[in-house]
């Protein structure tokens, strides 16, 4: 007798519900937990069930358990499968090498079912490995030989870092599957990005009435007017979604308008892709930039124009702004310091389960997989924070430990606007604009005490620099929409939200020590 996929799915759902909801008469360990049997079920059955269990792309992130460095330093914790776990480190010299190796002992017991397992990642600055545990007993992980004196000393004093994949084996695979569409240029990818931002940031994504592109009169756009851009599909859509989540920004890219001496309108942008596929700083005619966004940008960009307040516009030194823009033309996008703008504190800027330990482990993986990429993204910036030159990531971590500091404290050291990297000053899209504002006089008289490289995009649109009187907005601004935001959305199916817009005046040391966590991203007074 054959069964249809629908009847099989219903029967499986019922069986799992019954097993998970029926109380046990005796205080015995369950033979299995419903989710544990999903890997052995047909894919057409297991994946729909797994999708209903509220998994999220962030389940791909490990949770830091702790460090183990010696037999006298026993670490204890609860796992996802095994409730009682402990680990300790034993040093040996089985290899007969100068610094020997070690054995990490990991004892697991008291599983909640007979079929569950725990998945772990183990890391030092010099290596990352993983293992999973199915049986309740003592397990060992061998480090045959340390990678020289530096790794030996690091493990001896700091230890091997242990991370637990809280979602388990299948949940981690599901999370990988959920992360993948964020970066795809498909309707599936767009819906995945929207769903992520709704679930983790509380974004609304309410639809606007058509037309979704505004008939703009460029005569109403002035030098210094800010363009906030939100991309929701493709490579940049996925990247921006994760950036929004960690920073609290409801836009992921930005550009700025400039008029030349003849009145022609231009758009200055850090992150323009040139013919060779490199992201650089460029100044483009408005018509060229706008036509690209309307016809060629496949990330479905949503764009808002944020006009400067008339009093602020009167202070904007157009000549100085152009001089700055021309001095930066052709320079690469500011990858060097990109991640540091949102890390202001040792523990108040990481959305769970992120923390500095997870960041260090991810950096270590990238350092092995793509060392040149890792060096460009963070090595030089970390060297500047240490006052060193040329150290690679393992050496940076060892040097930080040698100084009695910590990696989370190192990450939180404020970026300085006057730092010059190997390819020049490093400015992301928003930092490029704020540096221009700084040169144009908008932060006077406290410009020298503000490091705009510490600003996220949310910090930028929260600055009290923009128009606050809706009657002065252009007539075409939000025309036909019953909802009237305090800025002009000029493209996009969904209404753009900019929480905290135009609300905070500049102050010395702004955004250097401000905690901010989802979903509300609230900050203490003075931030």
XYZ file of N, CA and C in Angstrom, residues 292-517:
678
model
N 21.352 54.253 -13.236
C 21.862 52.953 -12.805
C 20.966 52.354 -11.728
N 20.566 53.167 -10.755
C 19.723 52.658 -9.674
C 18.358 52.213 -10.198
N 17.864 52.876 -11.225
C 16.540 52.533 -11.765
C 16.570 51.322 -12.683
N 17.664 51.129 -13.413
C 17.651 50.128 -14.480
C 18.673 49.003 -14.335
N 19.740 49.215 -13.563
C 20.821 48.223 -13.549
C 21.119 47.636 -12.178
N 20.738 48.317 -11.124
C 21.028 47.809 -9.778
C 20.034 46.702 -9.450
N 20.524 45.453 -9.429
C 19.625 44.310 -9.232
C 19.426 43.951 -7.763
N 19.845 44.835 -6.848
C 19.678 44.564 -5.419
C 18.353 45.106 -4.887
N 17.489 45.602 -5.785
C 16.220 46.226 -5.409
C 16.438 47.323 -4.365
N 17.209 48.352 -4.730
C 17.514 49.396 -3.748
C 16.294 50.247 -3.413
N 16.126 50.518 -2.139
C 15.149 51.483 -1.651
C 15.944 52.721 -1.245
N 15.532 53.883 -1.732
C 16.366 55.082 -1.594
C 15.555 56.220 -0.989
N 16.172 56.904 -0.026
C 15.559 58.081 0.586
C 16.514 59.259 0.482
N 15.968 60.413 0.146
C 16.725 61.662 0.125
C 16.505 62.376 1.449
N 17.601 62.710 2.126
C 17.546 63.392 3.414
C 18.091 64.806 3.229
N 17.223 65.796 2.968
C 17.706 67.159 2.723
C 18.295 67.781 3.994
N 19.370 68.522 3.832
C 19.931 69.248 4.964
C 18.972 70.356 5.408
N 19.027 70.682 6.686
C 18.266 71.818 7.207
C 18.827 73.102 6.585
N 17.990 74.091 6.282
C 18.493 75.322 5.651
C 19.639 75.976 6.416
N 19.576 75.978 7.747
C 20.659 76.585 8.527
C 21.955 75.796 8.397
N 21.826 74.486 8.311
C 23.008 73.638 8.129
C 23.546 73.796 6.712
N 22.632 73.868 5.745
C 23.049 74.037 4.352
C 23.824 75.344 4.172
N 23.429 76.357 4.909
C 24.116 77.650 4.806
C 25.560 77.557 5.298
N 25.834 76.598 6.189
C 27.191 76.418 6.713
C 28.042 75.531 5.813
N 27.400 74.802 4.893
C 28.091 73.801 4.088
C 29.035 74.478 3.092
N 30.333 74.263 3.277
C 31.355 74.853 2.410
C 31.522 73.961 1.183
N 30.867 74.355 0.111
C 30.841 73.545 -1.105
C 32.232 73.363 -1.705
N 33.043 74.416 -1.649
C 34.402 74.338 -2.199
C 35.239 73.315 -1.446
N 35.167 73.361 -0.110
C 35.925 72.409 0.706
C 35.425 70.982 0.486
N 34.119 70.838 0.298
C 33.550 69.509 0.056
C 34.081 68.926 -1.251
N 34.123 69.746 -2.300
C 34.643 69.276 -3.579
C 36.133 68.946 -3.490
N 36.878 69.753 -2.765
C 38.313 69.476 -2.614
C 38.525 68.126 -1.940
N 37.730 67.861 -0.915
C 37.855 66.566 -0.241
C 37.467 65.432 -1.184
N 36.348 65.580 -1.884
C 35.886 64.523 -2.790
C 36.937 64.222 -3.855
N 37.516 65.259 -4.434
C 38.528 65.048 -5.482
C 39.776 64.375 -4.919
N 40.119 64.674 -3.667
C 41.314 64.064 -3.062
C 41.132 62.572 -2.811
N 39.879 62.122 -2.776
C 39.595 60.717 -2.478
C 39.217 59.912 -3.721
N 39.094 60.551 -4.867
C 38.655 59.861 -6.081
C 39.541 58.657 -6.402
N 38.897 57.533 -6.691
C 39.616 56.335 -7.099
C 40.171 55.507 -5.964
N 40.118 56.017 -4.741
C 40.626 55.239 -3.604
C 39.652 54.102 -3.293
N 40.154 53.008 -2.726
C 39.272 51.865 -2.461
C 38.296 52.138 -1.326
N 37.197 51.425 -1.367
C 36.204 51.467 -0.291
C 36.884 51.122 1.033
N 36.375 51.677 2.126
C 37.045 51.550 3.420
C 36.802 50.250 4.149
N 37.321 49.160 3.598
C 37.155 47.871 4.267
C 37.989 47.763 5.544
N 39.096 48.501 5.605
C 40.027 48.335 6.723
C 39.347 48.505 8.082
N 38.501 49.501 8.176
C 37.912 49.814 9.486
C 36.407 49.604 9.522
N 35.885 48.843 8.572
C 34.435 48.703 8.439
C 33.791 48.141 9.700
N 34.380 47.091 10.274
C 33.720 46.424 11.399
C 33.865 47.191 12.705
N 34.796 48.144 12.758
C 35.095 48.768 14.046
C 34.131 49.893 14.410
N 33.378 50.395 13.443
C 32.473 51.505 13.744
C 31.353 51.089 14.685
N 30.964 49.805 14.672
C 29.853 49.377 15.528
C 30.314 48.731 16.831
N 31.611 48.483 16.981
C 32.110 47.884 18.222
C 32.685 48.996 19.095
N 31.897 49.465 20.035
C 32.315 50.552 20.924
C 32.668 50.068 22.322
N 32.170 48.904 22.701
C 32.342 48.399 24.058
C 32.817 46.949 24.014
N 33.196 46.426 25.164
C 33.689 45.047 25.205
C 32.573 44.024 25.076
N 31.347 44.391 25.466
C 30.275 43.388 25.416
C 28.894 43.963 25.115
N 28.803 45.253 24.823
C 27.488 45.863 24.656
C 27.073 46.134 23.228
N 27.800 45.561 22.256
C 27.466 45.803 20.850
C 27.294 44.528 20.038
N 27.380 43.372 20.694
C 27.315 42.101 19.976
C 25.937 41.467 20.131
N 25.163 41.372 19.052
C 23.884 40.658 19.155
C 24.137 39.194 19.490
N 23.466 38.643 20.500
C 23.666 37.235 20.835
C 23.359 36.338 19.631
N 24.148 35.274 19.396
C 25.219 34.778 20.258
C 26.601 35.331 19.923
N 26.672 36.420 19.177
C 27.969 37.009 18.869
C 28.650 37.524 20.133
N 29.955 37.410 20.182
C 30.777 38.111 21.160
C 32.183 38.187 20.590
N 33.096 38.793 21.333
C 34.452 38.979 20.818
C 35.140 37.647 20.553
N 34.809 36.618 21.326
C 35.415 35.306 21.105
C 34.975 34.715 19.769
N 33.687 34.863 19.450
C 33.193 34.377 18.161
C 33.838 35.164 17.024
N 33.941 36.490 17.203
C 34.589 37.321 16.185
C 36.024 36.856 15.958
N 36.744 36.583 17.042
C 38.130 36.125 16.918
C 38.212 34.793 16.186
N 37.274 33.881 16.473
C 37.310 32.573 15.807
C 36.985 32.707 14.325
N 36.013 33.575 13.989
C 35.684 33.803 12.574
C 36.877 34.419 11.853
N 37.528 35.377 12.508
C 38.722 35.984 11.917
C 39.807 34.936 11.692
N 39.955 34.025 12.645
C 40.973 32.979 12.519
C 40.693 32.088 11.320
N 39.421 31.728 11.141
C 39.051 30.910 9.981
C 39.398 31.641 8.692
N 38.980 32.916 8.599
C 39.264 33.692 7.394
C 40.759 33.865 7.183
N 41.490 33.977 8.272
C 42.937 34.146 8.171
C 43.584 32.937 7.511
N 42.991 31.754 7.714
C 43.512 30.537 7.088
C 43.002 30.376 5.662
N 41.739 30.723 5.451
C 41.120 30.496 4.142
C 41.553 31.552 3.131
N 41.503 32.827 3.535
C 41.854 33.934 2.643
C 42.717 34.940 3.401
N 43.999 34.645 3.563
C 44.858 35.517 4.367
C 44.954 36.944 3.842
N 44.951 37.122 2.519
C 45.030 38.477 1.970
C 43.769 39.269 2.304
N 42.617 38.610 2.221
C 41.344 39.247 2.564
C 41.331 39.634 4.039
N 41.794 38.732 4.888
C 41.816 39.003 6.326
C 42.721 40.184 6.643
N 43.871 40.230 5.988
C 44.802 41.329 6.230
C 44.177 42.663 5.847
N 43.415 42.672 4.757
C 42.778 43.905 4.297
C 41.642 44.331 5.215
N 40.907 43.361 5.749
C 39.715 43.671 6.532
C 40.029 44.136 7.945
N 41.036 43.544 8.594
C 41.213 43.900 10.007
C 42.645 43.891 10.522
N 43.572 43.203 9.881
C 44.906 43.107 10.470
C 45.576 44.466 10.648
N 45.525 45.301 9.608
C 46.197 46.595 9.704
C 45.530 47.479 10.753
N 44.202 47.425 10.824
C 43.486 48.218 11.822
C 43.816 47.755 13.241
N 43.946 46.447 13.437
C 44.304 45.930 14.759
C 45.737 46.305 15.120
N 46.629 46.295 14.128
C 48.001 46.743 14.377
C 48.036 48.194 14.833
N 47.217 49.027 14.221
C 47.188 50.437 14.616
C 46.721 50.584 16.059
N 45.795 49.756 16.474
C 45.313 49.820 17.855
C 46.381 49.363 18.848
N 47.263 48.492 18.399
C 48.354 48.028 19.261
C 49.592 48.908 19.163
N 49.638 49.750 18.119
C 50.847 50.529 17.884
C 51.955 49.700 17.284
N 51.593 48.625 16.578
C 52.566 47.728 15.954
C 52.426 47.800 14.438
N 53.303 47.112 13.750
C 53.247 47.054 12.294
C 53.509 45.632 11.822
N 52.722 45.196 10.857
C 53.011 43.950 10.163
C 52.674 42.668 10.889
N 52.065 42.736 12.076
C 51.702 41.499 12.767
C 50.504 40.860 12.077
N 50.545 39.532 11.908
C 49.358 38.854 11.394
C 48.416 38.561 12.560
N 47.257 37.981 12.258
C 46.240 37.824 13.295
C 46.714 36.991 14.487
N 47.336 35.825 14.287
C 47.819 35.084 15.456
C 48.789 35.899 16.305
N 49.685 36.625 15.649
C 50.646 37.443 16.389
C 49.949 38.577 17.135
N 48.888 39.123 16.536
C 48.116 40.182 17.195
C 47.464 39.648 18.467
N 46.863 38.464 18.373
C 46.203 37.879 19.539
C 47.208 37.555 20.637
N 48.357 37.035 20.250
C 49.391 36.710 21.232
C 49.932 37.985 21.883
N 50.175 39.014 21.080
C 50.698 40.274 21.614
C 49.689 40.930 22.554
N 48.413 40.853 22.210
C 47.372 41.403 23.083
C 47.376 40.702 24.430
N 47.478 39.380 24.394
C 47.520 38.605 25.631
C 48.787 38.916 26.425
N 49.913 39.071 25.735
C 51.183 39.356 26.413
C 51.123 40.675 27.181
N 50.366 41.622 26.650
C 50.256 42.930 27.293
C 49.254 42.941 28.441
N 48.638 41.802 28.688
C 47.664 41.737 29.767
C 46.320 42.326 29.403
N 46.082 42.516 28.112
C 44.804 43.050 27.654
C 43.952 41.905 27.117
N 42.894 42.236 26.422
C 42.002 41.223 25.862
C 41.586 41.643 24.466
N 41.147 40.665 23.689
C 40.762 40.963 22.311
C 39.518 41.841 22.264
N 38.585 41.637 23.200
C 37.387 42.479 23.189
C 37.737 43.936 23.487
N 38.720 44.158 24.357
C 39.153 45.532 24.637
C 39.869 46.135 23.433
N 40.628 45.306 22.719
C 41.334 45.786 21.526
C 40.350 46.227 20.450
N 39.303 45.427 20.230
C 38.305 45.765 19.214
C 37.580 47.065 19.540
N 37.457 47.385 20.825
C 36.674 48.549 21.244
C 37.467 49.853 21.220
N 38.769 49.802 20.931
C 39.555 51.040 20.852
C 39.049 51.870 19.675
N 38.715 53.147 19.895
C 38.132 53.959 18.813
C 39.073 54.134 17.626
N 38.499 54.066 16.446
C 39.214 54.378 15.210
C 39.520 55.875 15.189
N 40.636 56.243 14.561
C 41.029 57.648 14.458
C 40.950 58.097 12.999
N 40.342 59.260 12.782
C 40.162 59.750 11.412
C 41.485 59.980 10.690
N 42.551 60.262 11.434
C 43.824 60.578 10.774
C 44.692 59.352 10.515
N 44.193 58.155 10.821
C 44.966 56.951 10.508
C 45.022 56.755 8.990
N 46.219 56.505 8.493
C 46.417 56.276 7.058
C 46.845 54.824 6.862
N 46.111 54.118 6.028
C 46.390 52.708 5.766
C 47.288 52.572 4.538
N 47.617 51.350 4.208
C 48.571 51.103 3.135
C 48.100 51.690 1.807
N 46.776 51.792 1.626
C 46.237 52.359 0.389
C 45.543 53.699 0.627
N 45.896 54.374 1.707
C 45.349 55.701 1.983
C 44.364 55.689 3.138
N 43.656 56.792 3.319
C 42.642 56.850 4.361
C 41.498 55.907 4.013
N 40.980 55.244 5.040
C 39.963 54.215 4.829
C 38.594 54.767 5.192
N 37.730 54.894 4.184
C 36.396 55.445 4.433
C 35.332 54.560 3.800
N 34.452 54.048 4.627
C 33.274 53.340 4.128
C 32.325 54.366 3.523
N 31.174 53.916 3.054
C 30.243 54.839 2.395
C 29.848 55.987 3.311
N 29.480 55.678 4.547
C 28.998 56.729 5.442
C 30.144 57.557 6.001
N 31.290 56.942 6.230
C 32.438 57.699 6.737
C 32.908 58.705 5.689
N 32.877 58.318 4.429
C 33.241 59.238 3.348
C 32.365 60.491 3.389
N 31.068 60.310 3.580
C 30.148 61.451 3.636
C 30.428 62.315 4.859
N 30.611 61.674 6.007
C 30.814 62.444 7.234
C 32.168 63.142 7.249
N 33.175 62.531 6.629
C 34.453 63.235 6.474
C 34.262 64.479 5.603
N 33.425 64.350 4.572
C 33.122 65.504 3.731
C 32.392 66.572 4.542
N 31.414 66.151 5.340
C 30.710 67.103 6.212
C 31.699 67.805 7.148
N 32.649 67.034 7.642
C 33.645 67.582 8.558
C 34.481 68.646 7.850
N 34.936 68.325 6.640
C 35.725 69.280 5.863
C 34.895 70.496 5.471
N 33.598 70.282 5.272
C 32.714 71.374 4.840
C 32.233 72.240 6.002
N 32.650 71.917 7.226
C 32.362 72.782 8.363
C 31.135 72.438 9.173
N 30.502 71.290 8.917
C 29.250 70.994 9.613
C 29.457 70.538 11.055
N 30.679 70.155 11.420
C 30.937 69.753 12.801
C 31.676 70.833 13.591
N 31.900 71.984 12.976
C 32.560 73.080 13.685
C 31.657 73.553 14.831
N 32.231 73.946 15.974
C 33.670 74.098 16.260
C 34.292 72.897 16.969
N 33.627 71.733 16.970
C 34.142 70.591 17.729
C 34.650 69.488 16.804
N 34.949 69.836 15.553
C 35.330 68.824 14.566
C 36.539 68.008 15.009
N 37.500 68.639 15.668
C 38.722 67.925 16.047
C 38.478 66.886 17.134
N 37.355 66.971 17.827
C 37.063 66.019 18.903
C 36.028 64.977 18.488
N 35.754 64.881 17.188
C 34.826 63.874 16.672
C 35.551 62.988 15.666
N 35.483 61.682 15.892
C 36.061 60.711 14.965
C 34.911 60.089 14.172
N 34.702 60.564 12.954
C 33.550 60.078 12.191
C 33.738 58.638 11.721
N 34.965 58.130 11.783
C 35.186 56.718 11.456
C 34.556 55.802 12.503
N 34.063 56.372 13.602
C 33.360 55.598 14.624
C 31.847 55.575 14.393
N 31.367 56.239 13.331
C 29.932 56.355 13.083
C 29.432 55.216 12.198
N 28.290 54.660 12.569
C 27.569 53.751 11.687
C 26.594 54.570 10.848
N 25.910 53.906 9.934
C 24.930 54.622 9.120
C 23.779 55.139 9.984
N 23.412 54.369 11.000
C 22.375 54.843 11.917
C 22.837 56.103 12.643
N 24.101 56.115 13.071
C 24.639 57.304 13.730
C 24.558 58.516 12.810
N 24.779 58.284 11.518
C 24.777 59.388 10.560
C 23.384 59.968 10.374
N 22.384 59.111 10.119
C 21.053 59.679 9.876
C 20.370 60.130 11.165
N 20.963 59.783 12.323
C 20.435 60.293 13.593
C 20.949 61.695 13.916
N 21.990 62.138 13.204
C 22.529 63.475 13.447
C 21.468 64.544 13.193
N 21.443 65.545 14.040
C 20.462 66.624 13.904
C 20.987 67.650 12.906
N 20.975 67.241 11.641
C 21.477 68.080 10.555
C 20.436 68.287 9.459
N 19.332 67.564 9.536
C 18.434 67.478 8.397
C 17.157 68.296 8.599
N 16.431 68.452 7.525
C 15.197 69.241 7.535
C 14.211 68.689 8.567
N 13.654 69.597 9.382
C 12.684 69.167 10.395
C 11.316 69.813 10.218
N 11.141 70.507 9.101
C 9.861 71.155 8.802
C 9.334 70.572 7.490
N 8.311 69.734 7.592
C 7.810 69.041 6.403
C 7.276 70.004 5.348
N 6.890 71.210 5.758
C 6.363 72.168 4.784
C 7.451 72.671 3.836
N 8.712 72.492 4.229
C 9.813 72.930 3.366
C 10.332 71.814 2.471
N 9.814 70.611 2.627
C 10.221 69.521 1.743
C 9.665 69.763 0.339
N 10.325 69.262 -0.698
C 9.820 69.458 -2.065
C 8.390 68.933 -2.221
N 7.626 69.531 -3.129
C 6.233 69.132 -3.325
C 6.107 67.685 -3.782
N 7.112 67.208 -4.523
C 7.049 65.830 -5.010
C 7.435 64.808 -3.942
N 7.872 65.295 -2.797
C 8.350 64.411 -1.727
C 7.190 63.596 -1.154
N 7.263 62.274 -1.270
C 6.240 61.344 -0.767
C 4.857 61.632 -1.347
N 4.828 62.185 -2.546
C 3.561 62.517 -3.186
C 2.752 61.244 -3.456
N 1.485 61.262 -3.070
C 0.609 60.122 -3.294
C 0.599 59.114 -2.172
N 1.433 59.308 -1.164
C 1.484 58.382 -0.034
C 0.825 59.041 1.173
N -0.110 58.341 1.789
C -0.809 58.902 2.952
C 0.101 58.981 4.171
N 1.157 58.163 4.182
C 2.139 58.207 5.269
C 3.249 59.164 4.863
N 3.517 60.155 5.697
C 4.485 61.190 5.359
C 5.679 61.138 6.315
N 6.729 60.415 5.959
C 7.931 60.436 6.794
C 8.605 61.799 6.712
N 9.524 62.101 7.622
C 10.167 63.425 7.626
C 11.280 63.563 6.597
N 11.385 62.619 5.684
C 12.366 62.660 4.603
C 11.657 62.257 3.316
N 12.371 62.237 2.208
C 11.755 61.957 0.909
C 12.188 60.585 0.394
N 11.304 59.611 0.446
C 11.630 58.331 -0.177
C 11.384 58.463 -1.667
N 12.406 58.139 -2.457
C 12.310 58.362 -3.896
C 12.293 57.062 -4.701
N 12.498 55.937 -4.032
C 12.428 54.655 -4.735
C 12.161 53.542 -3.732
N 11.354 52.561 -4.169
C 11.164 51.374 -3.359
C 9.717 51.008 -3.124
N 9.460 49.724 -3.115
C 8.120 49.184 -2.892
C 7.687 49.327 -1.436
N 8.667 49.224 -0.515
C 8.353 49.252 0.913
C 8.759 50.590 1.521
N 8.006 51.015 2.525
C 8.334 52.266 3.204
C 9.623 52.104 3.995
N 10.515 53.044 3.819
C 11.760 53.033 4.575
C 11.524 53.612 5.965
N 12.158 52.980 6.941
C 12.101 53.445 8.322
C 13.507 53.861 8.743
N 13.608 54.970 9.430
C 14.896 55.421 9.954
C 14.703 55.821 11.417
N 14.587 54.847 12.323
C 14.369 55.169 13.739
C 15.472 56.076 14.286
N 15.066 57.082 15.039
C 16.026 58.022 15.607
C 16.466 59.102 14.646
N 15.802 59.193 13.499
C 16.197 60.142 12.461
C 16.237 61.578 12.973
N 17.349 62.275 12.669
C 17.462 63.721 12.888
C 17.218 64.103 14.352
N 17.802 63.335 15.269
C 17.436 63.511 16.676
C 18.576 63.904 17.605
N 19.826 63.846 17.158
C 20.922 64.057 18.098
C 21.971 65.015 17.536
N 22.234 66.076 18.276
C 23.264 67.020 17.873
C 24.655 66.472 18.124
N 25.641 66.901 17.348
C 27.016 66.429 17.546
C 27.558 66.831 18.916
N 28.413 65.986 19.481
C 29.072 66.294 20.749
C 30.455 65.643 20.738
N 31.391 66.132 21.551
C 32.750 65.568 21.548
C 32.753 64.082 21.900
N 33.641 63.342 21.257
C 33.805 61.890 21.441
C 32.517 61.130 21.122
N 31.781 61.634 20.178
C 30.483 61.054 19.834
C 30.639 59.633 19.294
N 29.782 58.735 19.773
C 29.693 57.350 19.287
C 30.967 56.532 19.491
N 31.746 56.884 20.500
C 32.971 56.127 20.755
C 32.791 55.040 21.808
N 31.833 55.193 22.712
C 31.660 54.239 23.815
C 30.187 53.956 24.061
N 29.456 53.654 23.009
C 28.006 53.518 23.120
C 27.547 52.079 22.897
N 26.992 51.432 23.926
C 26.409 50.102 23.728
C 25.111 50.195 22.940
N 24.796 49.135 22.215
C 23.565 49.116 21.417
C 23.285 47.686 20.999
N 22.124 47.157 21.417
C 21.800 45.760 21.142
C 20.381 45.632 20.590
